[in-house]
Short mmCIF file of C-alpha atoms and ligand atoms in Angstrom, two decimals:
data_model
loop_
_atom_site.label_atom_id
_atom_site.label_comp_id
_atom_site.label_asym_id
_atom_site.label_seq_id
_atom_site.Cartn_x
_atom_site.Cartn_y
_atom_site.Cartn_z
CA MET F 1 27.43 12.17 -3.49
CA ASN F 2 25.09 12.94 -6.76
CA ASN F 3 27.48 11.80 -9.28
CA LYS F 4 28.62 9.07 -7.16
CA LEU F 5 24.94 8.02 -6.80
CA ILE F 6 24.26 8.23 -10.74
CA GLN F 7 27.40 6.05 -11.27
CA PHE F 8 26.31 3.62 -8.33
CA VAL F 9 23.07 3.27 -10.18
CA ARG F 10 24.26 2.62 -13.68
CA ASP F 11 26.79 0.17 -12.37
CA THR F 12 23.98 -1.49 -10.49
CA TYR F 13 21.65 -1.84 -13.14
CA GLN F 14 24.59 -2.03 -16.10
CA THR F 15 22.92 -0.06 -18.80
CA ASN F 16 23.14 3.68 -20.19
CA ASP F 17 19.49 3.85 -20.74
CA PHE F 18 16.80 5.67 -18.80
CA ILE F 19 16.79 3.79 -15.59
CA PRO F 20 12.81 3.85 -14.02
CA LEU F 21 12.07 4.12 -10.38
CA HIS F 22 10.57 0.41 -10.38
CA ALA F 23 9.98 -1.65 -13.68
CA PRO F 24 8.29 -4.96 -13.67
CA THR F 25 10.37 -8.28 -14.38
CA PHE F 26 9.02 -11.23 -16.10
CA SER F 27 11.74 -13.93 -15.96
CA GLY F 28 9.31 -16.71 -15.19
CA ASN F 29 6.25 -18.53 -16.04
CA GLU F 30 4.26 -15.39 -16.67
CA LYS F 31 4.05 -16.21 -20.73
CA ALA F 32 2.99 -19.53 -20.37
CA TYR F 33 0.01 -18.88 -17.58
CA VAL F 34 -1.25 -15.89 -19.56
CA THR F 35 -1.11 -17.82 -22.76
CA ASP F 36 -2.95 -20.46 -21.20
CA THR F 37 -6.02 -18.31 -20.22
CA ILE F 38 -6.27 -17.24 -23.79
CA GLU F 39 -6.28 -20.84 -25.20
CA SER F 40 -8.64 -21.83 -22.82
CA THR F 41 -10.95 -18.88 -23.78
CA PHE F 42 -11.34 -18.17 -19.89
CA VAL F 43 -9.71 -14.65 -19.79
CA SER F 44 -12.31 -12.84 -17.90
CA SER F 45 -13.61 -12.96 -14.09
CA VAL F 46 -14.20 -16.84 -14.37
CA GLY F 47 -11.12 -19.40 -14.47
CA LYS F 48 -9.02 -21.05 -12.55
CA TYR F 49 -5.94 -18.82 -11.76
CA VAL F 50 -8.30 -16.18 -9.84
CA GLU F 51 -8.78 -18.90 -7.33
CA ASP F 52 -4.92 -20.20 -7.45
CA PHE F 53 -4.28 -16.60 -7.15
CA GLU F 54 -6.13 -15.88 -3.92
CA LYS F 55 -5.03 -19.46 -2.36
CA HIS F 56 -1.31 -18.04 -3.14
CA ILE F 57 -1.65 -15.10 -1.05
CA GLU F 58 -3.66 -16.67 1.49
CA ALA F 59 -0.73 -19.50 1.80
CA TYR F 60 2.02 -16.90 1.78
CA THR F 61 0.44 -14.13 3.98
CA GLY F 62 -1.51 -16.04 6.18
CA THR F 63 -4.45 -14.31 5.96
CA ALA F 64 -8.14 -16.20 6.50
CA LYS F 65 -9.25 -15.13 3.21
CA ALA F 66 -8.02 -13.27 0.13
CA VAL F 67 -10.34 -11.86 -2.48
CA ALA F 68 -8.76 -10.69 -5.79
CA ALA F 69 -9.99 -7.37 -7.00
CA VAL F 70 -9.50 -5.25 -10.26
CA ASN F 71 -6.95 -2.81 -8.68
CA GLY F 72 -5.88 -1.88 -5.41
CA THR F 73 -8.12 1.16 -5.13
CA ALA F 74 -11.18 -1.23 -5.52
CA ALA F 75 -9.90 -3.27 -2.62
CA LEU F 76 -9.77 -0.67 -0.53
CA HIS F 77 -12.71 0.60 -1.60
CA THR F 78 -13.88 -3.13 -0.64
CA ALA F 79 -12.23 -3.11 2.50
CA LEU F 80 -13.59 -0.24 3.80
CA TYR F 81 -17.11 -0.94 2.76
CA MET F 82 -16.87 -4.48 4.50
CA ALA F 83 -15.45 -2.77 8.01
CA GLY F 84 -19.02 -0.83 7.83
CA VAL F 85 -17.70 2.67 6.84
CA LYS F 86 -20.87 4.74 5.66
CA ALA F 87 -21.60 7.98 3.70
CA GLY F 88 -20.79 10.94 6.52
CA ASP F 89 -18.10 9.08 8.65
CA LEU F 90 -14.79 10.03 9.58
CA VAL F 91 -11.87 7.70 9.17
CA ILE F 92 -8.55 8.30 10.38
CA THR F 93 -5.48 8.27 8.01
CA GLN F 94 -2.16 9.84 7.18
CA ALA F 95 -1.96 13.10 4.87
CA LEU F 96 1.45 11.27 3.89
CA THR F 97 0.10 8.97 1.28
CA PHE F 98 -0.87 8.15 -2.24
CA VAL F 99 -3.92 9.66 -3.19
CA ALA F 100 -5.94 6.30 -3.55
CA THR F 101 -5.98 6.14 0.11
CA CYS F 102 -8.41 9.02 0.01
CA ASN F 103 -10.06 8.74 -3.06
CA ALA F 104 -11.46 5.46 -1.93
CA LEU F 105 -12.75 7.05 1.06
CA PHE F 106 -14.25 10.07 -0.60
CA HIS F 107 -15.90 8.12 -3.26
CA MET F 108 -18.11 6.29 -0.36
CA GLY F 109 -19.05 9.76 0.95
CA ALA F 110 -16.60 9.59 3.87
CA GLU F 111 -14.14 11.73 4.87
CA PRO F 112 -10.35 11.33 6.12
CA ILE F 113 -8.84 13.17 9.32
CA PHE F 114 -5.40 13.20 8.94
CA VAL F 115 -3.10 12.24 11.95
CA ASP F 116 0.85 12.75 11.82
CA VAL F 117 3.41 9.84 10.83
CA SER F 118 6.39 8.08 12.62
CA LYS F 119 9.66 9.33 11.95
CA ILE F 120 10.66 5.70 12.25
CA SER F 121 7.96 3.96 9.86
CA LEU F 122 6.84 6.94 7.89
CA GLY F 123 3.14 5.49 8.62
CA LEU F 124 0.15 6.28 11.01
CA CYS F 125 2.11 6.95 14.25
CA SER F 126 0.00 5.30 17.02
CA GLN F 127 0.80 7.99 19.75
CA ALA F 128 -0.31 10.66 17.52
CA THR F 129 -3.45 8.74 16.59
CA SER F 130 -3.96 7.90 20.50
CA ASP F 131 -3.52 11.76 21.33
CA PHE F 132 -5.67 12.82 18.48
CA LEU F 133 -8.64 10.78 19.78
CA ASP F 134 -7.90 12.02 23.65
CA ASP F 135 -8.39 15.48 22.48
CA ASN F 136 -11.30 15.08 19.79
CA ALA F 137 -12.97 12.42 20.23
CA VAL F 138 -16.05 10.33 22.67
CA VAL F 139 -17.29 7.28 22.70
CA ASN F 140 -21.04 7.62 23.09
CA ASN F 141 -23.77 5.61 24.54
CA GLU F 142 -24.20 3.10 21.85
CA GLY F 143 -20.30 2.49 21.62
CA GLU F 144 -19.57 4.63 18.94
CA CYS F 145 -16.51 7.03 18.30
CA ILE F 146 -17.78 10.49 18.00
CA HIS F 147 -16.00 13.39 16.58
CA LYS F 148 -16.48 16.06 19.10
CA THR F 149 -16.67 19.20 17.28
CA SER F 150 -18.66 17.48 14.11
CA GLY F 151 -20.42 15.25 15.79
CA ARG F 152 -19.98 12.80 13.10
CA ARG F 153 -18.96 9.45 13.79
CA ILE F 154 -15.01 8.14 13.53
CA LYS F 155 -15.52 4.69 12.00
CA ALA F 156 -12.11 3.42 11.05
CA VAL F 157 -8.35 3.57 11.15
CA VAL F 158 -6.43 3.35 8.08
CA PRO F 159 -2.76 2.99 8.44
CA MET F 160 -0.50 2.73 4.91
CA HIS F 161 2.74 1.03 5.24
CA THR F 162 5.06 3.70 3.19
CA PHE F 163 7.43 1.86 0.80
CA GLY F 164 6.81 -1.44 2.76
CA HIS F 165 8.00 -0.52 5.86
CA PRO F 166 5.69 -1.66 8.52
CA VAL F 167 3.69 0.64 11.18
CA GLU F 168 3.48 0.09 14.84
CA LEU F 169 0.54 -2.34 14.45
CA ASP F 170 0.03 -3.81 17.78
CA GLU F 171 0.09 -0.31 19.19
CA LEU F 172 -2.68 0.95 16.58
CA LEU F 173 -4.91 -2.36 17.32
CA THR F 174 -4.94 -1.48 21.03
CA VAL F 175 -5.97 2.34 20.28
CA CYS F 176 -8.71 0.82 17.94
CA LEU F 177 -10.13 -1.52 20.53
CA LYS F 178 -10.27 1.41 22.83
CA TRP F 179 -12.19 3.40 20.86
CA ASN F 180 -14.48 0.82 18.93
CA LEU F 181 -12.78 1.71 15.77
CA VAL F 182 -12.31 -1.14 13.04
CA LEU F 183 -8.53 -1.20 11.84
CA VAL F 184 -8.42 -1.62 7.81
CA GLU F 185 -4.53 -1.45 6.31
CA ASP F 186 -3.72 0.08 3.16
CA ALA F 187 -1.09 -2.57 2.67
CA ALA F 188 -0.80 -1.66 -1.20
CA GLU F 189 2.90 -1.26 -0.99
CA SER F 190 3.88 -3.95 1.38
CA LEU F 191 3.86 -7.45 0.05
CA GLY F 192 6.51 -9.26 1.53
CA SER F 193 6.55 -7.04 4.37
CA PHE F 194 6.33 -8.61 7.90
CA TYR F 195 5.27 -6.76 11.35
CA LYS F 196 6.86 -9.07 14.42
CA GLY F 197 6.68 -12.20 11.84
CA LYS F 198 3.13 -11.38 10.94
CA HIS F 199 2.31 -10.14 7.40
CA THR F 200 1.09 -6.75 6.92
CA GLY F 201 -2.42 -6.67 6.25
CA THR F 202 -3.35 -9.62 8.32
CA ILE F 203 -3.39 -7.76 12.02
CA GLY F 204 -6.22 -5.52 10.78
CA ASP F 205 -9.68 -6.88 10.12
CA PHE F 206 -9.29 -5.88 6.57
CA SER F 207 -6.66 -4.84 4.27
CA ALA F 208 -5.81 -4.20 0.49
CA ILE F 209 -2.81 -5.00 -1.26
CA SER F 210 -1.98 -3.48 -5.04
CA PHE F 211 -0.69 -5.05 -8.10
CA ASN F 212 -0.16 -2.32 -10.43
CA GLY F 213 2.86 -2.40 -12.63
CA ASN F 214 4.78 -0.04 -10.51
CA LYS F 215 4.39 -2.67 -7.06
CA ILE F 216 6.55 -5.26 -5.98
CA ILE F 217 4.76 -7.73 -8.37
CA THR F 218 2.34 -6.98 -10.93
CA THR F 219 -0.59 -8.39 -12.55
CA GLY F 220 -1.12 -5.34 -15.10
CA GLY F 221 -3.81 -4.12 -12.80
CA GLY F 222 -5.02 -5.88 -9.78
CA GLY F 223 -5.55 -6.13 -5.97
CA MET F 224 -6.51 -8.24 -3.09
CA VAL F 225 -8.40 -7.99 -0.10
CA LEU F 226 -7.15 -9.60 2.84
CA CYS F 227 -9.90 -10.93 5.31
CA LYS F 228 -8.80 -11.64 9.16
CA HIS F 229 -12.20 -13.42 9.48
CA LEU F 230 -13.47 -16.40 7.17
CA ASP F 231 -16.95 -15.49 7.28
CA ASP F 232 -16.10 -12.09 6.54
CA GLY F 233 -13.99 -12.95 3.46
CA VAL F 234 -16.94 -15.10 2.12
CA HIS F 235 -19.03 -12.14 2.27
CA THR F 236 -16.48 -10.02 0.92
CA ARG F 237 -16.12 -12.32 -2.19
CA HIS F 238 -20.10 -12.42 -2.68
CA VAL F 239 -20.04 -8.45 -2.99
CA THR F 240 -17.50 -7.92 -5.34
CA THR F 241 -19.05 -10.36 -7.76
CA THR F 242 -22.18 -8.44 -8.12
CA ALA F 243 -23.69 -10.35 -4.85
CA LYS F 244 -25.26 -13.10 -7.16
CA VAL F 245 -26.65 -15.89 -5.29
CA PRO F 246 -25.27 -19.40 -7.18
CA HIS F 247 -27.86 -20.59 -9.17
CA PRO F 248 -27.79 -22.55 -12.68
CA TYR F 249 -29.57 -19.99 -14.70
CA GLU F 250 -31.34 -17.54 -12.51
CA PHE F 251 -30.11 -13.83 -11.64
CA TYR F 252 -31.14 -12.97 -8.17
CA HIS F 253 -28.48 -10.46 -6.39
CA ASP F 254 -29.17 -10.41 -2.17
CA GLU F 255 -27.69 -6.88 -1.96
CA PRO F 256 -26.09 -4.05 -3.74
CA GLY F 257 -22.79 -5.55 -5.21
CA PHE F 258 -19.47 -4.44 -6.94
CA ASN F 259 -17.94 -5.83 -10.08
CA TYR F 260 -15.00 -5.80 -8.94
CA ARG F 261 -13.39 -9.49 -9.44
CA LEU F 262 -9.82 -9.49 -10.69
CA PRO F 263 -10.16 -11.23 -14.47
CA ASN F 264 -8.43 -14.66 -15.30
CA LEU F 265 -6.10 -12.87 -17.76
CA ASN F 266 -4.39 -10.81 -14.69
CA ALA F 267 -4.52 -13.18 -12.17
CA ALA F 268 -2.60 -15.69 -14.57
CA LEU F 269 0.44 -13.03 -14.20
CA GLY F 270 -0.29 -12.80 -10.38
CA CYS F 271 0.16 -16.34 -10.16
CA ALA F 272 3.78 -16.41 -11.87
CA GLN F 273 4.78 -13.64 -10.27
CA MET F 274 4.28 -15.26 -6.87
CA GLU F 275 6.50 -18.14 -8.00
CA VAL F 276 9.39 -15.26 -7.97
CA LEU F 277 8.43 -13.07 -5.25
CA PRO F 278 10.87 -14.72 -2.68
CA GLU F 279 13.77 -14.05 -5.38
CA PHE F 280 12.77 -10.18 -5.86
CA LEU F 281 12.75 -9.97 -2.03
CA GLU F 282 16.22 -11.08 -1.75
CA GLN F 283 17.12 -8.90 -4.47
CA LYS F 284 15.60 -5.63 -3.12
CA ARG F 285 17.20 -6.66 0.05
CA LEU F 286 20.60 -6.99 -1.26
CA LEU F 287 20.14 -3.48 -2.95
CA ALA F 288 18.86 -1.93 0.18
CA GLY F 289 22.33 -3.04 2.06
CA LYS F 290 24.03 -1.52 -1.12
CA TYR F 291 22.48 1.98 -0.98
CA GLN F 292 23.16 1.88 2.98
CA THR F 293 26.68 1.33 2.75
CA LEU F 294 27.02 3.85 -0.27
CA PHE F 295 24.77 6.73 1.98
CA SER F 296 26.64 5.72 5.16
CA ASP F 297 29.43 8.31 5.38
CA SER F 298 27.22 11.12 3.69
CA GLU F 299 25.07 13.78 4.78
CA PHE F 300 22.27 11.82 3.26
CA GLN F 301 20.20 9.17 5.50
CA PHE F 302 19.42 5.89 4.10
CA VAL F 303 15.90 4.71 5.45
CA VAL F 304 15.81 1.70 7.01
CA GLU F 305 13.27 -0.89 7.94
CA PRO F 306 11.99 -0.40 11.73
CA LYS F 307 13.55 -2.50 14.00
CA TYR F 308 10.40 -4.88 14.70
CA ALA F 309 9.79 -4.99 10.95
CA GLN F 310 11.12 -7.10 7.88
CA SER F 311 10.24 -4.66 5.03
CA ASN F 312 10.28 -5.67 1.39
CA TYR F 313 12.15 -2.36 0.47
CA TRP F 314 9.52 -1.73 -2.28
CA LEU F 315 10.80 1.81 -2.89
CA ASN F 316 14.30 2.70 -1.37
CA ALA F 317 14.36 6.31 0.24
CA ILE F 318 16.76 8.88 1.40
CA ILE F 319 16.35 11.83 3.75
CA CYS F 320 18.15 14.78 2.45
CA PRO F 321 19.92 17.23 4.61
CA ASP F 322 17.48 20.30 3.58
CA LYS F 323 15.39 20.89 0.57
CA VAL F 324 18.08 22.75 -1.53
CA SER F 325 19.77 19.72 -1.62
CA ARG F 326 17.01 17.57 -2.22
CA ASP F 327 15.86 19.59 -5.40
CA LEU F 328 19.42 19.65 -6.52
CA LEU F 329 19.66 15.81 -6.53
CA LEU F 330 16.41 15.66 -8.14
CA LYS F 331 17.26 17.71 -10.79
CA GLU F 332 20.71 16.05 -11.58
CA THR F 333 19.59 12.63 -11.31
CA ASN F 334 16.33 12.89 -13.80
CA GLU F 335 18.47 15.29 -16.26
CA GLN F 336 20.89 12.16 -16.38
CA GLY F 337 18.21 9.36 -17.14
CA VAL F 338 18.03 8.36 -13.62
CA MET F 339 14.66 8.38 -12.26
CA THR F 340 14.05 9.86 -8.63
CA ARG F 341 11.27 11.13 -7.40
CA PRO F 342 9.88 13.14 -4.21
CA ILE F 343 7.78 11.58 -1.90
CA TRP F 344 3.91 12.53 -2.65
CA GLN F 345 2.57 15.94 -1.89
CA LEU F 346 0.53 15.77 1.55
CA MET F 347 -3.34 15.17 0.94
CA HIS F 348 -4.31 17.97 2.67
CA ARG F 349 -2.74 20.47 0.43
CA LEU F 350 -4.88 18.65 -2.60
CA PRO F 351 -8.00 20.66 -3.25
CA MET F 352 -10.38 17.99 -2.63
CA PHE F 353 -9.11 17.29 1.16
CA LYS F 354 -7.97 20.85 1.84
CA ASN F 355 -10.79 21.21 4.47
CA SER F 356 -10.62 17.97 6.13
CA PHE F 357 -9.84 17.69 9.60
CA ARG F 358 -6.51 17.28 10.90
CA GLY F 359 -4.28 16.90 13.91
CA ASP F 360 -0.66 18.20 14.20
CA LEU F 361 1.42 16.97 10.72
CA LYS F 362 5.35 18.08 11.71
CA VAL F 363 6.79 14.84 10.83
CA SER F 364 4.82 14.49 7.54
CA GLU F 365 5.78 17.95 6.73
CA TRP F 366 9.31 17.51 7.41
CA VAL F 367 9.36 13.82 5.48
CA GLU F 368 7.54 15.84 2.72
CA ALA F 369 10.39 18.43 2.46
CA HIS F 370 13.16 16.01 2.47
CA LEU F 371 12.35 12.52 1.11
CA ILE F 372 13.73 11.34 -2.24
CA ASN F 373 12.87 7.95 -3.68
CA LEU F 374 15.45 5.95 -5.68
CA PRO F 375 15.48 3.43 -8.31
CA SER F 376 14.41 0.21 -6.81
CA SER F 377 13.57 -2.79 -9.29
CA PRO F 378 14.59 -5.94 -8.26
CA ILE F 379 18.52 -6.35 -9.82
CA LYS F 380 18.36 -8.67 -12.68
CA VAL F 381 20.85 -11.68 -12.10
CA VAL F 382 23.29 -11.07 -14.74
C1 LIG C 1 -1.07 1.73 -5.10
C2 LIG C 1 -1.37 2.06 -4.08
C3 LIG C 1 -2.73 2.44 -3.86
C4 LIG C 1 -3.82 1.53 -5.15
O1 LIG C 1 -3.50 0.78 -5.92
P1 LIG C 1 -4.11 0.66 -7.69
O2 LIG C 1 -3.61 -0.74 -7.83
O3 LIG C 1 -3.03 1.68 -8.13
O4 LIG C 1 -5.16 1.18 -7.74
C5 LIG C 1 -3.40 2.59 -3.14
N1 LIG C 1 -2.97 2.87 -1.61
C6 LIG C 1 -1.34 3.29 -2.04
C7 LIG C 1 -0.74 3.79 -0.64
C8 LIG C 1 -0.41 2.85 -3.03
O5 LIG C 1 0.85 2.86 -3.00
#
């Protein structure tokens, strides 16, 4: 199978050079728009492309307000801040995620509680979340959700749509309403992924998208906060731009703010990339289908979108029968210049999160030991 896979990837990308996991493609108006920002001198946080990019994302996702940020981690930090997460709070999330999810929490003085993922979505499991709260939490007289053994407040639930596969959002929202928790989606990987027809990141009150170089579209570095409610969106925009009160020349700031606004230079790239997003999605779905066929008669199981969802198939993934075959596949493909990668090590194994509270993580541990990501760049039309 390993050689068959290497041959398939080489045939698909039609090259004998190194094949990365996910590379950006600039085949549209990227150069023209970026050049335009330089010629206009508006390369920084003021300029028409930033607002245009936000409008693009609003129209595409259907969110009430999109607020551009310098990267996905900053967008997530802003989303958690707007959700009311404060120092000392606990936040439920998955141990099977990229470290940025937890870094954003850490730097707010909050701490994660790790709950298991679903075998179907690879993202936060609604049943495990509900069970964890039943066993470990109470709602106090003020309506706050309190973690029983520590006495600390649990403020939010942060599911992450792993590799673009949407989690069970309706069920998670029900759990959040019952326990008075804010749903904040880490939609960093899921631009172009829909849950029961709704774009990911539009079900929670706040969410964050990333436009890092390896994501489905890129702005070099960049992110976006999605706000479900317009008034929250207006406030989010305010805090990401130093909370400056508009005035022709006076500097007055009415609350602590961030300097997180995406530069116009980067937003120009984003506007051009949004124009080709539908094409990328089509190409990635085609590629996922080909991988699925390739692995159909093998002992490897190709990860498909959950039935309730349409995934962007950001990173294709397979589940290996055991760790030995996983390690062999990683070794042979990488030696031959076809990049494959194991999934992230679970967050509770990292020194800064090893003492964080956690539930049973059986599925997360199983995925960690068996999953491999495969080259997933949109196939260039030849
Ligand atoms: C990429 C990513 C982020 C952070 O995005 P940056 O733009 O790199 O800061 C956050 N969470 C997840 C799950 C990601 O994959």
